């Protein structure tokens, strides 16, 4: 049989192969899609972006529970993010980003962290780790918010004398 040649554009002759290159997709785009899904609490879309290995290691229910746990404990209203940097090789990438969890309890909580990605079927997939939420959650650590009501301050008059202050009060009663 006769062999066939791939003919490309350019100055190649009829029996010459001209290599064509395809650029790797930008991993920052994939990271942005993942983080935007988090900001809309779309855990299924996030889970669908995980590598097969990550999905095998973490069932959807466990993955979703981890994110919901943080959202509930922090009284999260929304999530903002900013891509800071990226490092790309042919089959893996790292994207550094700053995530801000906006909490109804304490306001914004900002952390810098790193997302690892792996190329699967021509697309970047997220290697899931707990640090994607917050670096402090690595190793199964849990987020716990302790709410305490601050005590009232001391009220002074214009001469610096305390009008309202805290002190010990003892009540003693005697029944004859």
mmCIF file of C-alpha atoms in Angstrom:
data_model
loop_
_atom_site.group_PDB
_atom_site.id
_atom_site.type_symbol
_atom_site.label_atom_id
_atom_site.label_comp_id
_atom_site.label_asym_id
_atom_site.label_seq_id
_atom_site.Cartn_x
_atom_site.Cartn_y
_atom_site.Cartn_z
ATOM 1 C CA UNK A 1 0.000 0.000 0.000
ATOM 2 C CA UNK A 2 0.912 3.564 -0.372
ATOM 3 C CA UNK A 3 1.669 5.772 2.604
ATOM 4 C CA UNK A 4 -0.136 9.024 3.155
ATOM 5 C CA UNK A 5 1.276 12.292 4.341
ATOM 6 C CA UNK A 6 -0.351 15.091 6.231
ATOM 7 C CA UNK A 7 -0.044 18.178 4.200
ATOM 8 C CA UNK A 8 -0.072 21.464 6.040
ATOM 9 C CA UNK A 9 0.064 25.011 4.938
ATOM 10 C CA UNK A 10 3.363 26.575 4.148
ATOM 11 C CA UNK A 11 6.142 25.812 1.707
ATOM 12 C CA UNK A 12 6.268 22.031 2.170
ATOM 13 C CA UNK A 13 6.234 19.802 -0.855
ATOM 14 C CA UNK A 14 3.474 17.236 -1.531
ATOM 15 C CA UNK A 15 5.149 14.434 0.476
ATOM 16 C CA UNK A 16 6.404 16.472 3.420
ATOM 17 C CA UNK A 17 4.791 16.619 6.838
ATOM 18 C CA UNK A 18 4.458 20.036 8.400
ATOM 19 C CA UNK A 19 4.042 19.812 12.173
ATOM 20 C CA UNK A 20 1.304 21.944 13.626
ATOM 21 C CA UNK A 21 1.277 22.921 17.253
ATOM 22 C CA UNK A 22 -1.710 23.341 19.480
ATOM 23 C CA UNK A 23 -1.310 25.600 22.450
ATOM 24 C CA UNK A 24 -2.201 24.341 25.902
ATOM 25 C CA UNK A 25 -5.323 25.963 27.385
ATOM 26 C CA UNK A 26 -4.690 28.589 30.042
ATOM 27 C CA UNK A 27 -4.912 26.970 33.505
ATOM 28 C CA UNK A 28 -5.906 30.342 35.004
ATOM 29 C CA UNK A 29 -9.132 30.151 32.967
ATOM 30 C CA UNK A 30 -9.953 26.750 34.484
ATOM 31 C CA UNK A 31 -9.114 28.010 37.984
ATOM 32 C CA UNK A 32 -11.364 31.027 37.413
ATOM 33 C CA UNK A 33 -14.282 28.840 36.339
ATOM 34 C CA UNK A 34 -13.844 26.664 39.429
ATOM 35 C CA UNK A 35 -13.672 29.657 41.771
ATOM 36 C CA UNK A 36 -16.667 31.384 40.117
ATOM 37 C CA UNK A 37 -18.680 28.199 40.660
ATOM 38 C CA UNK A 38 -17.709 28.375 44.339
ATOM 39 C CA UNK A 39 -18.921 31.988 44.514
ATOM 40 C CA UNK A 40 -22.363 30.820 43.346
ATOM 41 C CA UNK A 41 -22.333 27.759 45.654
ATOM 42 C CA UNK A 42 -22.432 25.460 42.576
ATOM 43 C CA UNK A 43 -20.662 22.502 44.171
ATOM 44 C CA UNK A 44 -21.673 20.102 41.384
ATOM 45 C CA UNK A 45 -19.983 22.264 38.728
ATOM 46 C CA UNK A 46 -16.891 22.411 40.930
ATOM 47 C CA UNK A 47 -16.890 18.655 41.444
ATOM 48 C CA UNK A 48 -17.245 18.066 37.690
ATOM 49 C CA UNK A 49 -13.959 19.958 37.213
ATOM 50 C CA UNK A 50 -11.965 17.609 39.470
ATOM 51 C CA UNK A 51 -9.488 15.071 38.142
ATOM 52 C CA UNK A 52 -10.730 11.506 37.979
ATOM 53 C CA UNK A 53 -8.298 10.585 40.763
ATOM 54 C CA UNK A 54 -9.740 13.323 43.012
ATOM 55 C CA UNK A 55 -13.314 12.180 42.295
ATOM 56 C CA UNK A 56 -12.324 8.591 43.108
ATOM 57 C CA UNK A 57 -10.798 9.710 46.424
ATOM 58 C CA UNK A 58 -13.604 12.103 47.440
ATOM 59 C CA UNK A 59 -17.235 11.209 46.763
ATOM 60 C CA UNK A 60 -19.418 14.199 45.853
ATOM 61 C CA UNK A 61 -21.225 14.131 49.204
ATOM 62 C CA UNK A 62 -17.932 14.439 51.119
ATOM 63 C CA UNK A 63 -16.680 17.194 48.794
ATOM 64 C CA UNK A 64 -19.924 19.165 49.071
ATOM 65 C CA UNK A 65 -20.074 18.715 52.861
ATOM 66 C CA UNK A 66 -16.569 20.188 53.254
ATOM 67 C CA UNK A 67 -17.515 23.367 51.399
ATOM 68 C CA UNK A 68 -20.914 23.666 53.098
ATOM 69 C CA UNK A 69 -19.289 23.216 56.503
ATOM 70 C CA UNK A 70 -17.043 26.237 55.887
ATOM 71 C CA UNK A 71 -19.927 28.282 54.450
ATOM 72 C CA UNK A 72 -22.147 27.611 57.463
ATOM 73 C CA UNK A 73 -19.477 28.020 60.141
ATOM 74 C CA UNK A 74 -18.206 31.292 58.696
ATOM 75 C CA UNK A 75 -21.687 32.628 57.858
ATOM 76 C CA UNK A 76 -20.304 33.068 54.336
ATOM 77 C CA UNK A 77 -22.167 35.535 52.166
ATOM 78 C CA UNK A 78 -19.957 35.180 49.090
ATOM 79 C CA UNK A 79 -16.451 34.472 47.819
ATOM 80 C CA UNK A 80 -14.145 36.756 45.840
ATOM 81 C CA UNK A 81 -10.895 35.704 44.203
ATOM 82 C CA UNK A 82 -7.931 37.077 42.337
ATOM 83 C CA UNK A 83 -5.524 35.009 40.228
ATOM 84 C CA UNK A 84 -1.979 35.934 41.265
ATOM 85 C CA UNK A 85 0.327 33.679 39.243
ATOM 86 C CA UNK A 86 0.559 30.491 37.232
ATOM 87 C CA UNK A 87 3.184 27.906 36.441
ATOM 88 C CA UNK A 88 2.538 25.628 33.466
ATOM 89 C CA UNK A 89 4.155 22.448 32.197
ATOM 90 C CA UNK A 90 2.692 20.202 29.470
ATOM 91 C CA UNK A 91 0.608 17.986 31.781
ATOM 92 C CA UNK A 92 0.379 19.908 35.045
ATOM 93 C CA UNK A 93 -0.032 23.449 36.272
ATOM 94 C CA UNK A 94 -0.210 25.470 39.461
ATOM 95 C CA UNK A 95 -2.309 28.584 39.849
ATOM 96 C CA UNK A 96 -1.736 30.854 42.823
ATOM 97 C CA UNK A 97 -4.740 32.856 43.910
ATOM 98 C CA UNK A 98 -6.072 35.031 46.689
ATOM 99 C CA UNK A 99 -9.469 34.019 48.017
ATOM 100 C CA UNK A 100 -11.650 36.237 50.192
ATOM 101 C CA UNK A 101 -14.463 34.585 52.079
ATOM 102 C CA UNK A 102 -16.904 37.316 53.053
ATOM 103 C CA UNK A 103 -18.368 36.447 56.442
ATOM 104 C CA UNK A 104 -21.451 37.974 58.017
ATOM 105 C CA UNK A 105 -19.752 37.385 61.390
ATOM 106 C CA UNK A 106 -16.251 38.803 60.939
ATOM 107 C CA UNK A 107 -16.168 40.487 57.525
ATOM 108 C CA UNK A 108 -13.634 39.479 54.876
ATOM 109 C CA UNK A 109 -11.221 36.601 55.543
ATOM 110 C CA UNK A 110 -8.453 36.625 52.919
ATOM 111 C CA UNK A 111 -5.935 33.859 52.230
ATOM 112 C CA UNK A 112 -3.368 33.186 49.499
ATOM 113 C CA UNK A 113 -3.287 29.594 48.335
ATOM 114 C CA UNK A 114 -2.382 27.352 45.395
ATOM 115 C CA UNK A 115 -4.437 25.176 43.052
ATOM 116 C CA UNK A 116 -2.820 22.192 41.331
ATOM 117 C CA UNK A 117 -4.247 21.200 37.961
ATOM 118 C CA UNK A 118 -3.670 18.199 35.722
ATOM 119 C CA UNK A 119 -4.288 17.850 31.992
ATOM 120 C CA UNK A 120 -6.976 15.239 31.196
ATOM 121 C CA UNK A 121 -8.395 14.802 27.700
ATOM 122 C CA UNK A 122 -7.119 18.201 26.599
ATOM 123 C CA UNK A 123 -8.664 20.066 29.566
ATOM 124 C CA UNK A 124 -7.298 21.272 32.858
ATOM 125 C CA UNK A 125 -8.813 19.408 35.791
ATOM 126 C CA UNK A 126 -8.476 20.427 39.436
ATOM 127 C CA UNK A 127 -6.518 18.244 41.851
ATOM 128 C CA UNK A 128 -8.694 18.640 44.948
ATOM 129 C CA UNK A 129 -7.075 19.385 48.284
ATOM 130 C CA UNK A 130 -8.502 21.051 51.376
ATOM 131 C CA UNK A 131 -6.095 23.969 50.918
ATOM 132 C CA UNK A 132 -8.240 25.117 47.985
ATOM 133 C CA UNK A 133 -10.713 26.445 50.566
ATOM 134 C CA UNK A 134 -8.172 27.785 53.081
ATOM 135 C CA UNK A 135 -4.552 26.706 53.676
ATOM 136 C CA UNK A 136 -5.306 26.138 57.382
ATOM 137 C CA UNK A 137 -7.752 23.325 56.544
ATOM 138 C CA UNK A 138 -5.013 20.941 55.336
ATOM 139 C CA UNK A 139 -4.935 17.629 57.175
ATOM 140 C CA UNK A 140 -8.605 17.581 58.114
ATOM 141 C CA UNK A 141 -8.525 20.745 60.239
ATOM 142 C CA UNK A 142 -11.925 22.318 60.741
ATOM 143 C CA UNK A 143 -12.994 25.952 60.737
ATOM 144 C CA UNK A 144 -14.545 27.043 63.995
ATOM 145 C CA UNK A 145 -15.821 30.536 64.705
ATOM 146 C CA UNK A 146 -16.283 31.522 68.322
ATOM 147 C CA UNK A 147 -18.664 34.416 68.757
ATOM 148 C CA UNK A 148 -18.364 36.462 71.918
ATOM 149 C CA UNK A 149 -20.264 39.606 72.778
ATOM 150 C CA UNK A 150 -17.902 42.328 73.885
ATOM 151 C CA UNK A 151 -18.570 43.797 77.282
ATOM 152 C CA UNK A 152 -19.805 47.327 77.521
ATOM 153 C CA UNK A 153 -17.153 49.952 78.006
ATOM 154 C CA UNK A 154 -16.794 52.204 81.011
ATOM 155 C CA UNK A 155 -18.604 55.547 80.747
ATOM 156 C CA UNK A 156 -16.805 58.549 82.286
ATOM 157 C CA UNK A 157 -18.035 62.013 83.160
ATOM 158 C CA UNK A 158 -16.181 65.150 82.090
ATOM 159 C CA UNK A 159 -13.963 64.981 85.171
ATOM 160 C CA UNK A 160 -12.834 61.431 84.428
ATOM 161 C CA UNK A 161 -14.987 59.820 87.105
ATOM 162 C CA UNK A 162 -16.650 56.544 86.155
ATOM 163 C CA UNK A 163 -20.405 56.901 85.764
ATOM 164 C CA UNK A 164 -20.985 53.320 84.623
ATOM 165 C CA UNK A 165 -18.348 50.665 85.245
ATOM 166 C CA UNK A 166 -18.033 46.982 85.885
ATOM 167 C CA UNK A 167 -17.380 45.727 89.342
ATOM 168 C CA UNK A 168 -18.314 42.969 91.721
ATOM 169 C CA UNK A 169 -21.748 43.143 93.257
ATOM 170 C CA UNK A 170 -22.616 41.076 96.270
ATOM 171 C CA UNK A 171 -26.182 40.690 97.406
ATOM 172 C CA UNK A 172 -26.717 39.607 100.976
ATOM 173 C CA UNK A 173 -30.019 39.155 102.580
ATOM 174 C CA UNK A 174 -30.923 38.186 106.085
ATOM 175 C CA UNK A 175 -34.198 36.692 107.132
ATOM 176 C CA UNK A 176 -34.676 37.143 110.922
#
